Amino acid sequence: MNVGRVRGAVLPALGVVTALLAPVACAESNATSSLDDFENVPGGEDAAVPTTTTEAGTSTDAGRPDGDASSRATCSTGGFCVTPLPATFPLLGVSALDADAWAVGTRGVLRWDGTVWHHVHATTIEASGAHNGIWTAKADDLWVTTDRKVIRYSKQGGATQEFREFSNDLAVRASWLDASTNALWEVVRQNNGQSAVHRLRDAAGGELTREDTGIPLWSGDGGSYRWSSIWGFGSSDVYVGGEHCLVNDCTWAAWALRGAIAHYDGTSWSVTLLDERQPIHAMFGTPGQTEPRRLWLWTGYRPLYNPSTTSIRLVSIASDGSLGDPVMTKDMPMPPADPSVNAPCSHVVGSMQSANAAWLSNGCLVYRWNGTTLDVVPTAVNGVPVGRVSSLWGDAAGRAWIAGQGLESGVGFAALHTGGSNP
């Protein structure tokens, strides 16, 4: 593994320069995080881990890991089959390009060769970073963005592929990879507490450049913005979600908050304010320029010490970039937002394949959108939950991965759904 550095750069027409980032060295750590008991999860479909029967069904297991009768003992009735891992650390993110899958965890990067996982890169990653911070858009090419670190795997010039790490002295809230330009966009929280949206690109000599996109931080009414989610349909069609505070010196209390979405058209940003107490915590949408364009939004106010009810909304994007009325809305009960609680069912992740196909999870349950209904897909094996879902990925062929932390402290899991009918 080579150590690189990130060079600051100016985004045309927006003109904000960031400082150079120092290189980092690789290290492996035995640090692990814990999983709270699922007994603490509130009751009801949306906040409890599903159970399944011992029998996994009678349809074929062809194409699934260890595709024989014995594999039924490792598969849920919903079609997710647990895959053995070469290491025991919790997984934080998963992504794939067809059958070539990658996962990142607290102690490194794993790669799936179609049959088994391999531990291909050892490093230490903080578990507090953004979910789904791992992206791949072409073969043998990987981006991983986490708090304090960026990991890049790619070919430089005529050299072979290699892992390179870069210092990232920022808290990463969300990321999105523009597949058309292979540029990674990050929503970060800076050391002064303000938000920023950066774009990372490959540079000569194996380095990276970081461009500040100049997203608005202050509103004309004396208020301020805090950004926390991102999705794009192309380099000139990017959406960033967050919240607007009505006062300059904001304490981010519920009474002062409104949801906000910023749109970048390739030249400048525009901001649309949404409902009161409806900040946008996460968003994900249809891939590329697929029509119709749609976004899933996770919205709602989350108090620090009390449970709350948030919602997920599917909205259409008009030709002028404006948001349409929700196509569907579903309530998502959430535990307190206090990060020290480390509760399950505390976030929303998703992967959208088209306007009528998507996978979502609230950390405990996995849902599948078919264009009409959002249905729970069982993931428990023989009645035992696989664990807390930190990340998921799906493709148009029906394949899907879920990954996260198992019920046993410090142990990760990854489960594969190979499409078609459930087993």
Tab-separated table of C-alpha atoms in Angstrom:
chain	number	residue	atom	x	y	z
A	1	MET	CA	0.000	0.000	0.000
A	2	ASN	CA	1.229	3.463	-0.905
A	3	VAL	CA	0.620	6.579	1.130
A	4	GLY	CA	-0.596	9.621	-0.766
A	5	ARG	CA	-1.764	13.132	-0.193
A	6	VAL	CA	-4.722	15.224	-1.256
A	7	ARG	CA	-4.117	18.518	-3.020
A	8	GLY	CA	-6.468	21.463	-2.579
A	9	ALA	CA	-8.149	22.855	-5.682
A	10	VAL	CA	-10.729	25.375	-6.819
A	11	LEU	CA	-14.072	24.355	-8.270
A	12	PRO	CA	-14.720	26.565	-11.315
A	13	ALA	CA	-17.099	29.483	-10.684
A	14	LEU	CA	-17.377	28.704	-6.968
A	15	GLY	CA	-13.809	29.343	-5.887
A	16	VAL	CA	-13.173	27.959	-2.413
A	17	VAL	CA	-9.808	26.330	-1.727
A	18	THR	CA	-9.228	23.713	0.947
A	19	ALA	CA	-5.939	22.996	2.696
A	20	LEU	CA	-3.594	20.145	1.889
A	21	LEU	CA	-4.333	16.914	3.709
A	22	ALA	CA	-1.484	15.018	5.320
A	23	PRO	CA	-0.744	11.394	4.386
A	24	VAL	CA	-1.456	8.584	6.798
A	25	ALA	CA	0.066	5.169	7.309
A	26	CYS	CA	-1.760	1.857	7.538
A	27	ALA	CA	-2.260	0.146	10.835
A	28	GLU	CA	-4.349	-2.747	12.049
A	29	SER	CA	-6.252	-2.547	15.302
A	30	ASN	CA	-8.161	-4.967	17.492
A	31	ALA	CA	-10.711	-2.297	18.424
A	32	THR	CA	-14.333	-3.384	18.096
A	33	SER	CA	-17.731	-1.860	18.751
A	34	SER	CA	-20.653	-3.372	20.633
A	35	LEU	CA	-24.224	-4.154	19.683
A	36	ASP	CA	-26.994	-3.374	22.147
A	37	ASP	CA	-29.479	-6.121	22.960
A	38	PHE	CA	-32.375	-6.354	20.542
A	39	GLU	CA	-34.632	-6.576	23.601
A	40	ASN	CA	-34.354	-2.788	23.783
A	41	VAL	CA	-35.939	-2.315	20.359
A	42	PRO	CA	-39.537	-0.988	20.525
A	43	GLY	CA	-42.256	-3.369	19.414
A	44	GLY	CA	-44.005	-3.327	16.054
A	45	GLU	CA	-43.097	-4.173	12.473
A	46	ASP	CA	-40.877	-1.147	11.943
A	47	ALA	CA	-38.709	-1.507	15.027
A	48	ALA	CA	-38.255	-5.229	15.638
A	49	VAL	CA	-36.010	-7.780	13.978
A	50	PRO	CA	-38.102	-10.256	11.953
A	51	THR	CA	-38.071	-13.977	12.655
A	52	THR	CA	-38.232	-16.800	10.161
A	53	THR	CA	-38.981	-20.501	10.279
A	54	THR	CA	-36.293	-23.158	10.391
A	55	GLU	CA	-37.181	-24.434	6.924
A	56	ALA	CA	-35.801	-22.181	4.192
A	57	GLY	CA	-38.071	-23.479	1.450
A	58	THR	CA	-37.897	-25.871	-1.451
A	59	SER	CA	-36.810	-23.805	-4.448
A	60	THR	CA	-33.297	-24.093	-5.843
A	61	ASP	CA	-30.259	-22.560	-4.151
A	62	ALA	CA	-28.312	-22.354	-7.416
A	63	GLY	CA	-26.121	-19.282	-7.506
A	64	ARG	CA	-26.180	-18.851	-3.745
A	65	PRO	CA	-23.138	-19.356	-1.519
A	66	ASP	CA	-22.488	-23.091	-1.071
A	67	GLY	CA	-25.376	-23.836	-3.394
A	68	ASP	CA	-26.544	-27.208	-2.045
A	69	ALA	CA	-29.126	-28.452	0.430
A	70	SER	CA	-26.914	-27.561	3.392
A	71	SER	CA	-26.989	-23.890	2.386
A	72	ARG	CA	-30.632	-23.699	3.452
A	73	ALA	CA	-29.390	-23.628	7.041
A	74	THR	CA	-27.641	-20.323	6.276
A	75	CYS	CA	-30.454	-18.664	4.298
A	76	SER	CA	-33.497	-16.716	5.430
A	77	THR	CA	-36.995	-17.260	4.072
A	78	GLY	CA	-36.539	-13.892	2.363
A	79	GLY	CA	-33.648	-15.171	0.257
A	80	PHE	CA	-30.645	-13.693	2.100
A	81	CYS	CA	-27.826	-16.198	2.597
A	82	VAL	CA	-25.098	-15.512	5.154
A	83	THR	CA	-21.567	-15.772	3.743
A	84	PRO	CA	-18.539	-16.778	5.858
A	85	LEU	CA	-16.069	-13.958	6.540
A	86	PRO	CA	-12.266	-14.280	6.751
A	87	ALA	CA	-12.101	-11.889	9.723
A	88	THR	CA	-14.355	-11.108	12.679
A	89	PHE	CA	-14.536	-7.304	12.695
A	90	PRO	CA	-17.867	-5.458	12.189
A	91	LEU	CA	-18.658	-4.313	8.646
A	92	LEU	CA	-19.582	-0.684	7.974
A	93	GLY	CA	-20.270	-0.601	4.240
A	94	VAL	CA	-20.825	-2.809	1.199
A	95	SER	CA	-20.897	-2.146	-2.547
A	96	ALA	CA	-20.629	-4.196	-5.707
A	97	LEU	CA	-20.361	-4.139	-9.460
A	98	ASP	CA	-22.338	-7.125	-10.703
A	99	ALA	CA	-20.895	-10.149	-8.860
A	100	ASP	CA	-17.712	-8.332	-7.754
A	101	ALA	CA	-18.438	-7.124	-4.203
A	102	TRP	CA	-16.466	-5.087	-1.676
A	103	ALA	CA	-17.014	-4.520	2.039
A	104	VAL	CA	-15.263	-2.243	4.501
A	105	GLY	CA	-15.071	-2.744	8.251
A	106	THR	CA	-13.313	-1.486	11.336
A	107	ARG	CA	-10.135	-3.396	10.466
A	108	GLY	CA	-9.935	-3.313	6.707
A	109	VAL	CA	-11.389	-4.050	3.284
A	110	LEU	CA	-12.845	-7.361	2.078
A	111	ARG	CA	-13.436	-8.502	-1.505
A	112	TRP	CA	-15.857	-11.156	-2.747
A	113	ASP	CA	-14.615	-13.253	-5.675
A	114	GLY	CA	-17.988	-14.804	-6.442
A	115	THR	CA	-17.501	-17.646	-3.968
A	116	VAL	CA	-15.642	-16.439	-0.865
A	117	TRP	CA	-14.525	-13.228	0.822
A	118	HIS	CA	-10.841	-12.240	1.049
A	119	HIS	CA	-9.285	-9.753	3.477
A	120	VAL	CA	-7.420	-7.663	0.884
A	121	HIS	CA	-6.410	-4.583	2.883
A	122	ALA	CA	-5.694	-4.172	6.598
A	123	THR	CA	-6.242	-0.779	8.214
A	124	THR	CA	-8.128	0.842	11.093
A	125	ILE	CA	-11.413	2.644	10.461
A	126	GLU	CA	-13.575	4.473	12.983
A	127	ALA	CA	-17.077	3.061	13.267
A	128	SER	CA	-18.638	6.509	13.723
A	129	GLY	CA	-18.504	7.558	10.060
A	130	ALA	CA	-21.166	7.667	7.371
A	131	HIS	CA	-23.026	4.523	6.337
A	132	ASN	CA	-22.560	3.364	2.748
A	133	GLY	CA	-19.205	5.148	2.441
A	134	ILE	CA	-17.899	2.594	-0.068
A	135	TRP	CA	-18.321	2.943	-3.832
A	136	THR	CA	-17.286	1.172	-7.019
A	137	ALA	CA	-18.293	2.097	-10.571
A	138	LYS	CA	-15.868	0.029	-12.641
A	139	ALA	CA	-13.786	-3.115	-12.267
A	140	ASP	CA	-10.799	-2.989	-9.902
A	141	ASP	CA	-11.644	0.546	-8.803
A	142	LEU	CA	-12.765	1.426	-5.261
A	143	TRP	CA	-13.454	4.501	-3.128
A	144	VAL	CA	-13.851	4.325	0.660
A	145	THR	CA	-14.588	7.496	2.612
A	146	THR	CA	-14.717	7.527	6.407
A	147	ASP	CA	-14.090	9.900	9.260
A	148	ARG	CA	-10.408	10.944	9.088
A	149	LYS	CA	-9.495	8.698	6.150
A	150	VAL	CA	-9.993	8.143	2.405
A	151	ILE	CA	-8.976	4.801	0.892
A	152	ARG	CA	-8.451	4.476	-2.856
A	153	TYR	CA	-7.869	1.304	-4.876
A	154	SER	CA	-7.155	1.841	-8.563
A	155	LYS	CA	-4.597	1.580	-11.334
A	156	GLN	CA	-2.220	4.535	-11.725
A	157	GLY	CA	-0.719	4.875	-15.204
A	158	GLY	CA	0.702	1.549	-16.313
A	159	ALA	CA	1.103	0.247	-12.771
A	160	THR	CA	-0.981	-2.492	-11.212
A	161	GLN	CA	-3.860	-1.732	-8.877
A	162	GLU	CA	-2.916	-0.837	-5.324
A	163	PHE	CA	-4.417	0.566	-2.139
A	164	ARG	CA	-3.575	4.143	-1.171
A	165	GLU	CA	-4.708	5.985	1.960
A	166	PHE	CA	-5.171	9.719	2.465
A	167	SER	CA	-5.675	11.779	5.584
A	168	ASN	CA	-9.195	13.198	5.842
A	169	ASP	CA	-9.289	15.417	8.934
A	170	LEU	CA	-13.057	15.851	8.683
A	171	ALA	CA	-16.198	14.117	9.928
A	172	VAL	CA	-17.906	12.554	6.907
A	173	ARG	CA	-21.703	12.716	7.012
A	174	ALA	CA	-22.493	11.208	3.606
A	175	SER	CA	-20.968	10.482	0.195
A	176	TRP	CA	-21.947	9.794	-3.406
A	177	LEU	CA	-19.870	8.594	-6.367
A	178	ASP	CA	-20.466	10.244	-9.736
A	179	ALA	CA	-19.965	7.205	-11.955
A	180	SER	CA	-19.755	9.310	-15.125
A	181	THR	CA	-16.604	11.108	-13.943
A	182	ASN	CA	-15.463	8.709	-11.177
A	183	ALA	CA	-15.423	11.641	-8.743
A	184	LEU	CA	-16.422	11.181	-5.104
A	185	TRP	CA	-18.608	13.829	-3.442
A	186	GLU	CA	-18.528	14.129	0.360
A	187	VAL	CA	-20.732	15.971	2.837
A	188	VAL	CA	-18.424	16.785	5.737
A	189	ARG	CA	-18.569	18.530	9.088
A	190	GLN	CA	-15.553	20.822	9.465
A	191	ASN	CA	-13.668	21.464	12.689
A	192	ASN	CA	-15.537	24.768	13.134
A	193	GLY	CA	-18.840	22.875	13.077
A	194	GLN	CA	-19.883	24.145	9.646
A	195	SER	CA	-20.860	21.866	6.784
A	196	ALA	CA	-19.176	21.617	3.399
A	197	VAL	CA	-19.524	19.557	0.232
A	198	HIS	CA	-16.236	18.456	-1.338
A	199	ARG	CA	-15.454	16.666	-4.584
A	200	LEU	CA	-12.474	14.288	-4.744
A	201	ARG	CA	-10.738	13.390	-8.000
A	202	ASP	CA	-7.704	11.371	-9.030
A	203	ALA	CA	-4.605	13.445	-9.754
A	204	ALA	CA	-1.182	12.782	-11.236
A	205	GLY	CA	1.271	10.772	-9.199
A	206	GLY	CA	-1.384	8.798	-7.363
A	207	GLU	CA	-2.627	11.833	-5.456
A	208	LEU	CA	-6.149	13.201	-5.006
A	209	THR	CA	-7.506	16.711	-5.393
A	210	ARG	CA	-10.224	18.048	-3.125
A	211	GLU	CA	-12.551	20.758	-4.469
A	212	ASP	CA	-14.914	22.734	-2.244
A	213	THR	CA	-18.195	23.168	-4.125
A	214	GLY	CA	-19.217	26.301	-2.217
A	215	ILE	CA	-22.587	25.055	-0.961
A	216	PRO	CA	-24.467	27.807	0.962
A	217	LEU	CA	-23.906	27.917	4.720
A	218	TRP	CA	-25.882	31.059	5.541
A	219	SER	CA	-29.379	32.067	4.450
A	220	GLY	CA	-30.515	35.586	3.622
A	221	ASP	CA	-32.825	35.716	6.643
A	222	GLY	CA	-29.958	35.496	9.119
A	223	GLY	CA	-30.263	31.745	9.548
A	224	SER	CA	-27.822	28.958	8.705
A	225	TYR	CA	-27.716	25.540	7.044
A	226	ARG	CA	-26.360	22.205	8.203
A	227	TRP	CA	-25.981	19.543	5.490
A	228	SER	CA	-25.941	15.789	6.108
A	229	SER	CA	-26.962	13.775	3.002
A	230	ILE	CA	-26.281	13.680	-0.738
A	231	TRP	CA	-27.323	12.062	-4.007
A	232	GLY	CA	-26.710	13.007	-7.614
A	233	PHE	CA	-27.929	12.054	-11.068
A	234	GLY	CA	-24.816	13.489	-12.725
A	235	SER	CA	-22.060	16.030	-12.140
A	236	SER	CA	-24.446	18.906	-12.915
A	237	ASP	CA	-27.476	17.499	-11.110
A	238	VAL	CA	-26.626	16.976	-7.424
A	239	TYR	CA	-28.934	17.174	-4.389
A	240	VAL	CA	-27.821	17.716	-0.787
A	241	GLY	CA	-30.213	17.401	2.154
A	242	GLY	CA	-30.080	18.807	5.644
A	243	GLU	CA	-31.714	21.454	7.778
A	244	HIS	CA	-32.177	25.198	7.980
A	245	CYS	CA	-31.938	26.975	11.329
A	246	LEU	CA	-33.966	30.159	11.668
A	247	VAL	CA	-31.348	32.015	13.712
A	248	ASN	CA	-27.663	32.705	13.191
A	249	ASP	CA	-26.412	31.435	16.559
A	250	CYS	CA	-28.267	28.144	16.273
A	251	THR	CA	-28.661	25.565	19.017
A	252	TRP	CA	-30.530	23.293	16.560
A	253	ALA	CA	-33.601	23.071	18.795
A	254	ALA	CA	-36.760	21.629	17.238
A	255	TRP	CA	-38.655	24.919	17.127
A	256	ALA	CA	-35.959	26.536	14.979
A	257	LEU	CA	-35.536	23.812	12.345
A	258	ARG	CA	-36.874	23.255	8.839
A	259	GLY	CA	-35.841	20.717	6.264
A	260	ALA	CA	-33.676	21.990	3.400
A	261	ILE	CA	-32.516	20.635	0.037
A	262	ALA	CA	-29.771	22.244	-2.025
A	263	HIS	CA	-29.489	21.571	-5.771
A	264	TYR	CA	-26.295	22.007	-7.814
A	265	ASP	CA	-26.823	22.537	-11.568
A	266	GLY	CA	-23.159	22.449	-12.549
A	267	THR	CA	-22.646	26.161	-11.943
A	268	SER	CA	-24.373	27.236	-8.741
A	269	TRP	CA	-26.481	26.072	-5.815
A	270	SER	CA	-30.145	26.805	-5.081
A	271	VAL	CA	-31.895	25.943	-1.800
A	272	THR	CA	-35.494	24.846	-1.197
A	273	LEU	CA	-36.942	24.881	2.327
A	274	LEU	CA	-39.245	22.074	3.425
A	275	ASP	CA	-41.516	21.488	6.420
A	276	GLU	CA	-40.785	22.511	9.993
A	277	ARG	CA	-39.065	19.873	12.136
A	278	GLN	CA	-38.328	17.804	9.018
A	279	PRO	CA	-34.534	17.829	8.540
A	280	ILE	CA	-33.261	15.368	5.939
A	281	HIS	CA	-30.919	12.795	7.471
A	282	ALA	CA	-30.325	10.587	4.414
A	283	MET	CA	-31.189	10.402	0.726
A	284	PHE	CA	-30.602	8.043	-2.174
A	285	GLY	CA	-32.036	7.928	-5.654
A	286	THR	CA	-32.248	6.357	-9.074
A	287	PRO	CA	-28.859	5.719	-10.717
A	288	GLY	CA	-27.367	8.052	-13.303
A	289	GLN	CA	-29.741	9.700	-15.757
A	290	THR	CA	-32.376	6.978	-15.379
A	291	GLU	CA	-35.874	8.373	-15.906
A	292	PRO	CA	-38.024	9.084	-14.072
A	293	ARG	CA	-35.662	10.540	-11.484
A	294	ARG	CA	-36.726	9.836	-7.915
A	295	LEU	CA	-35.295	10.340	-4.436
A	296	TRP	CA	-35.905	8.535	-1.164
A	297	LEU	CA	-35.672	10.968	1.755
A	298	TRP	CA	-35.355	10.087	5.449
A	299	THR	CA	-36.820	13.023	7.346
A	300	GLY	CA	-37.936	13.985	10.841
A	301	TYR	CA	-36.736	15.586	14.043
A	302	ARG	CA	-34.742	13.281	16.346
A	303	PRO	CA	-34.393	14.470	19.970
A	304	LEU	CA	-31.216	13.564	21.795
A	305	TYR	CA	-32.703	11.632	24.696
A	306	ASN	CA	-36.219	10.564	23.647
A	307	PRO	CA	-37.596	8.186	21.012
A	308	SER	CA	-39.247	9.760	17.988
A	309	THR	CA	-41.045	8.923	14.754
A	310	THR	CA	-39.331	9.824	11.506
A	311	SER	CA	-40.480	8.963	8.003
A	312	ILE	CA	-39.144	7.885	4.640
A	313	ARG	CA	-40.605	9.531	1.548
A	314	LEU	CA	-40.258	8.744	-2.126
A	315	VAL	CA	-40.467	11.919	-4.221
A	316	SER	CA	-40.293	12.591	-7.950
A	317	ILE	CA	-37.909	15.108	-9.515
A	318	ALA	CA	-39.435	17.444	-12.112
A	319	SER	CA	-37.657	18.489	-15.308
A	320	ASP	CA	-36.703	21.824	-13.686
A	321	GLY	CA	-35.125	20.035	-10.707
A	322	SER	CA	-37.912	20.779	-8.233
A	323	LEU	CA	-39.316	18.131	-5.888
A	324	GLY	CA	-42.789	16.730	-6.477
A	325	ASP	CA	-45.310	15.456	-3.959
A	326	PRO	CA	-44.448	12.191	-2.176
A	327	VAL	CA	-45.231	9.037	-4.131
A	328	MET	CA	-45.340	7.186	-0.818
A	329	THR	CA	-44.553	7.860	2.851
A	330	LYS	CA	-43.822	5.406	5.654
A	331	ASP	CA	-43.262	6.120	9.342
A	332	MET	CA	-39.982	4.953	10.869
A	333	PRO	CA	-39.848	4.928	14.717
A	334	MET	CA	-36.378	5.793	15.973
A	335	PRO	CA	-34.543	5.572	19.315
A	336	PRO	CA	-32.946	8.709	20.840
A	337	ALA	CA	-30.305	10.373	18.680
A	338	ASP	CA	-27.689	10.253	21.465
A	339	PRO	CA	-24.737	8.482	19.746
A	340	SER	CA	-23.508	7.042	23.056
A	341	VAL	CA	-26.604	4.822	23.188
A	342	ASN	CA	-25.466	2.907	20.055
A	343	ALA	CA	-29.001	1.579	19.563
A	344	PRO	CA	-30.113	-0.631	16.674
A	345	CYS	CA	-32.849	0.569	14.304
A	346	SER	CA	-31.240	4.014	14.472
A	347	HIS	CA	-30.548	4.949	10.840
A	348	VAL	CA	-31.820	4.447	7.290
A	349	VAL	CA	-29.742	3.161	4.376
A	350	GLY	CA	-30.884	2.318	0.886
A	351	SER	CA	-30.018	1.388	-2.664
A	352	MET	CA	-32.294	2.281	-5.578
A	353	GLN	CA	-32.117	0.449	-8.906
A	354	SER	CA	-34.980	2.228	-10.707
A	355	ALA	CA	-38.111	4.216	-9.928
A	356	ASN	CA	-39.851	0.923	-9.147
A	357	ALA	CA	-37.075	-1.042	-7.457
A	358	ALA	CA	-35.158	-0.329	-4.250
A	359	TRP	CA	-33.796	-1.893	-1.062
A	360	LEU	CA	-33.977	-0.069	2.290
A	361	SER	CA	-33.150	-0.823	5.912
A	362	ASN	CA	-33.649	0.915	9.246
A	363	GLY	CA	-30.810	-1.121	10.744
A	364	CYS	CA	-33.039	-3.981	11.904
A	365	LEU	CA	-35.530	-4.674	9.134
A	366	VAL	CA	-34.835	-4.887	5.403
A	367	TYR	CA	-37.483	-3.599	2.980
A	368	ARG	CA	-37.949	-4.019	-0.767
A	369	TRP	CA	-39.798	-1.476	-2.933
A	370	ASN	CA	-41.557	-2.898	-6.003
A	371	GLY	CA	-43.052	0.328	-7.315
A	372	THR	CA	-46.282	-0.119	-5.373
A	373	THR	CA	-45.560	-1.444	-1.888
A	374	LEU	CA	-42.657	-1.445	0.554
A	375	ASP	CA	-42.448	-5.005	1.868
A	376	VAL	CA	-40.382	-6.502	4.679
A	377	VAL	CA	-37.891	-9.119	3.463
A	378	PRO	CA	-36.977	-11.556	6.264
A	379	THR	CA	-33.250	-11.780	6.985
A	380	ALA	CA	-33.176	-13.921	10.146
A	381	VAL	CA	-31.766	-17.422	9.707
A	382	ASN	CA	-33.500	-20.205	11.623
A	383	GLY	CA	-35.249	-17.568	13.713
A	384	VAL	CA	-32.000	-15.831	14.711
A	385	PRO	CA	-31.393	-12.233	13.535
A	386	VAL	CA	-28.231	-11.747	11.509
A	387	GLY	CA	-27.485	-8.488	13.376
A	388	ARG	CA	-27.653	-4.775	12.789
A	389	VAL	CA	-27.584	-3.743	9.125
A	390	SER	CA	-25.073	-0.934	8.577
A	391	SER	CA	-25.148	-0.921	4.787
A	392	LEU	CA	-26.827	-2.482	1.789
A	393	TRP	CA	-26.461	-2.555	-1.976
A	394	GLY	CA	-28.638	-3.867	-4.807
A	395	ASP	CA	-28.643	-4.032	-8.606
A	396	ALA	CA	-31.177	-4.282	-11.416
A	397	ALA	CA	-30.684	-8.056	-11.660
A	398	GLY	CA	-32.140	-8.503	-8.173
A	399	ARG	CA	-28.850	-9.168	-6.395
A	400	ALA	CA	-28.474	-7.486	-3.020
A	401	TRP	CA	-25.963	-7.446	-0.179
A	402	ILE	CA	-26.566	-6.498	3.446
A	403	ALA	CA	-23.657	-6.086	5.853
A	404	GLY	CA	-23.150	-4.958	9.413
A	405	GLN	CA	-22.482	-6.115	12.938
A	406	GLY	CA	-23.629	-9.504	14.172
A	407	LEU	CA	-25.299	-10.265	17.471
A	408	GLU	CA	-21.946	-11.199	18.973
A	409	SER	CA	-19.846	-8.189	19.943
A	410	GLY	CA	-17.057	-7.397	17.484
A	411	VAL	CA	-18.257	-9.811	14.792
A	412	GLY	CA	-19.456	-8.739	11.364
A	413	PHE	CA	-21.776	-10.362	8.856
A	414	ALA	CA	-22.532	-10.182	5.131
A	415	ALA	CA	-25.536	-11.800	3.470
A	416	LEU	CA	-26.296	-12.124	-0.244
A	417	HIS	CA	-29.651	-12.140	-2.038
A	418	THR	CA	-29.220	-13.454	-5.585
A	419	GLY	CA	-32.479	-12.219	-7.097
A	420	GLY	CA	-35.487	-14.018	-8.441
A	421	SER	CA	-38.008	-15.632	-6.141
A	422	ASN	CA	-37.310	-16.144	-2.473
A	423	PRO	CA	-36.065	-19.597	-1.448
